[in-house]
Short mmCIF file of C-alpha atoms in Angstrom, two decimals:
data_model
loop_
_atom_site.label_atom_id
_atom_site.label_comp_id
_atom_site.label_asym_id
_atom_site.label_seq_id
_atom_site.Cartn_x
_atom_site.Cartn_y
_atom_site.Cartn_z
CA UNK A 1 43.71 -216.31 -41.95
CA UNK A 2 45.44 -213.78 -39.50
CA UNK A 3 48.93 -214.57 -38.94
CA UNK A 4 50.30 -212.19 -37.09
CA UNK A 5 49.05 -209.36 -33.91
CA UNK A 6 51.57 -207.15 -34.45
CA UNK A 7 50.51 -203.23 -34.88
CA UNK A 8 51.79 -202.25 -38.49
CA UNK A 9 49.93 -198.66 -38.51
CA UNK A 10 46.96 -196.58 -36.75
CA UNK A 11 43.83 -195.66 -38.98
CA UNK A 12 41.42 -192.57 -37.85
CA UNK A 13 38.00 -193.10 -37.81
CA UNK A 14 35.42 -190.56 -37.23
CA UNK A 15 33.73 -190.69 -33.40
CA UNK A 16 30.54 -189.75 -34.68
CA UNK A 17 30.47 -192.67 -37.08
CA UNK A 18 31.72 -195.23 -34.45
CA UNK A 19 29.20 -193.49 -31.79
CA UNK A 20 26.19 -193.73 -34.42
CA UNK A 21 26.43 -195.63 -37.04
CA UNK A 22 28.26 -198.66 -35.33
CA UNK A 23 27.08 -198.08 -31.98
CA UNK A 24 30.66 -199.05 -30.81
CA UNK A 25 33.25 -198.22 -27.90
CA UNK A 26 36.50 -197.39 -29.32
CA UNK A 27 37.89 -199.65 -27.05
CA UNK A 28 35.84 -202.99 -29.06
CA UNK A 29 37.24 -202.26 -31.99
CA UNK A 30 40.18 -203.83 -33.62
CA UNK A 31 42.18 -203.18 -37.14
CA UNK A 32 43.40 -206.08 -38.76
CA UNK A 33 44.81 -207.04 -41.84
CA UNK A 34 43.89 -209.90 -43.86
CA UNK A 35 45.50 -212.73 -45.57
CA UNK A 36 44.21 -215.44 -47.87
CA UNK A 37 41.60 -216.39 -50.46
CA UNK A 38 39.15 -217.98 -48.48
CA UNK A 39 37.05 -214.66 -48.56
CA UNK A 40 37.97 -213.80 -51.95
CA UNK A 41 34.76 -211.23 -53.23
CA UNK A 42 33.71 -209.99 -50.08
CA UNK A 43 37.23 -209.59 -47.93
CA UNK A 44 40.28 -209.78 -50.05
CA UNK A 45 43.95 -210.94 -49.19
CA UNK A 46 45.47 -207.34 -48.41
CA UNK A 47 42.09 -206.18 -47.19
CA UNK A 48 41.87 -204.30 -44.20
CA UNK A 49 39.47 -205.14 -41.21
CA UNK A 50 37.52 -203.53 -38.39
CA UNK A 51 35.95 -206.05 -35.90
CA UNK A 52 33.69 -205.09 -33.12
CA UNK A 53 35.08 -207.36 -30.32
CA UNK A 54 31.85 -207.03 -28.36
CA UNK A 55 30.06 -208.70 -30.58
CA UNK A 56 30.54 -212.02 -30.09
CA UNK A 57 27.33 -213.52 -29.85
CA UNK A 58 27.74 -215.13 -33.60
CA UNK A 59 24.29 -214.55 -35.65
CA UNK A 60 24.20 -214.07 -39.20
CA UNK A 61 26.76 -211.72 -40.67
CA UNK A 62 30.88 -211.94 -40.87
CA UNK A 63 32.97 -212.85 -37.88
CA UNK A 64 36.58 -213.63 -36.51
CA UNK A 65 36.83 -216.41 -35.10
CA UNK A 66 40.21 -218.90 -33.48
CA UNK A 67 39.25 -222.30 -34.16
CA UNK A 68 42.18 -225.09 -33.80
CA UNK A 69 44.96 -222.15 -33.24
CA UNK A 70 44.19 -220.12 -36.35
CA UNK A 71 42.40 -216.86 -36.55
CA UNK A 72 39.68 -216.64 -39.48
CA UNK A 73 37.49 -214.60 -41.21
CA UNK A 74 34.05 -216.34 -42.14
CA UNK A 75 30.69 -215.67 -43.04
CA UNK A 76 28.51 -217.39 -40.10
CA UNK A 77 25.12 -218.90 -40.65
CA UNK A 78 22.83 -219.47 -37.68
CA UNK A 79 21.06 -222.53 -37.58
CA UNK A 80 18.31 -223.67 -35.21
CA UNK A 81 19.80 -225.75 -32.13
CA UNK A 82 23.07 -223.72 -31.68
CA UNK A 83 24.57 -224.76 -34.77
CA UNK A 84 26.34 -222.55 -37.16
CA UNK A 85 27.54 -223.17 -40.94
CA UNK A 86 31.00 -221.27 -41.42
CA UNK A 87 31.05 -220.62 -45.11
CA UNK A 88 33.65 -218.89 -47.26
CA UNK A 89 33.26 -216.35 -50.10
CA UNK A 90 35.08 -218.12 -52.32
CA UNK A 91 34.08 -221.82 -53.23
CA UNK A 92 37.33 -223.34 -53.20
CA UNK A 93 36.76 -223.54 -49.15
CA UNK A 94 34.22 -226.34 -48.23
CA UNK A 95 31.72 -225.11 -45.82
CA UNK A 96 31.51 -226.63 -42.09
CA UNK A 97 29.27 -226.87 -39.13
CA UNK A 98 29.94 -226.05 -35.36
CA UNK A 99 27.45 -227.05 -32.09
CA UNK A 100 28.09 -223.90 -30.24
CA UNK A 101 26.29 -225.82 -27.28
CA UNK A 102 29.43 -228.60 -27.77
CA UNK A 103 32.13 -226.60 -29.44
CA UNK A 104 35.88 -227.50 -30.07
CA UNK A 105 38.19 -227.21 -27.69
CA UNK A 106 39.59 -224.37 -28.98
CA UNK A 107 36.89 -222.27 -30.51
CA UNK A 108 35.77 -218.57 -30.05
CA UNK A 109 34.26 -215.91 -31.34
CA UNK A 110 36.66 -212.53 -31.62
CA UNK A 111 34.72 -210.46 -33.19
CA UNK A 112 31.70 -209.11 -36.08
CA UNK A 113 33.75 -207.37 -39.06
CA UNK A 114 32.14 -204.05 -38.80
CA UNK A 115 34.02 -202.60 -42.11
CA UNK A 116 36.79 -203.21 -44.60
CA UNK A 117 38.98 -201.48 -46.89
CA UNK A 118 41.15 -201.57 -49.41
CA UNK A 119 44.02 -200.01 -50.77
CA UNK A 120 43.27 -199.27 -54.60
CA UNK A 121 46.01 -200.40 -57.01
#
């Protein structure tokens, strides 16, 4: 879960890379930093975040997304018929199913995680 929008720090990343390798505008992309276990082996709690925020259309692949008030980080599975699973790394966190075609009233996509990183103890 993201808890908070505040801007701790800036990180640098290299034009080319956004320009080429993500095929990103600078201005889509947004640093986070992540809290919780829900993503444990893939995103860690401390982990840090980049999320494309034009990419919203959700398709396979790991996304942001505010459902009920609370920002969180998910793997999404597309299903036939506009549904998607949102499934967690770590099995603790039950998997669950959204109609995109009927969704809750407070559901939306923020963003694909493009990258993460970690500070190494």
């Amino acid at each position: 879960a993201i808890h908070n929008e505040q801007i701790m720090h800036h990180l640098a990343f290299r034009k080319y890379w956004i320009d080429n390798v993500l095929n990103a505008c600078t201005k889509d992309l947004v640093v986070i930093g992540v809290t919780g276990d829900s993503m444990e082996g893939e995103i860690d709690n401390g982990d840090i975040i980049l999320i494309n925020t034009q990419d919203t259309h959700l398709n396979n692949g790991i996304y942001v997304i505010r459902i009920n008030g609370e920002l969180i980080v998910k793997r999404i599975q597309k299903l036939p018929g506009g549904i998607i699973t949102v499934i967690s790394a770590n099995e603790a966190y039950e998997s669950f199913k959204v109609d995109t075609n009927n969704p809750p009233s407070d559901f939306e996509c923020i963003g694909r995680v493009v990258w993460h990183g970690r500070n190494v103890p």
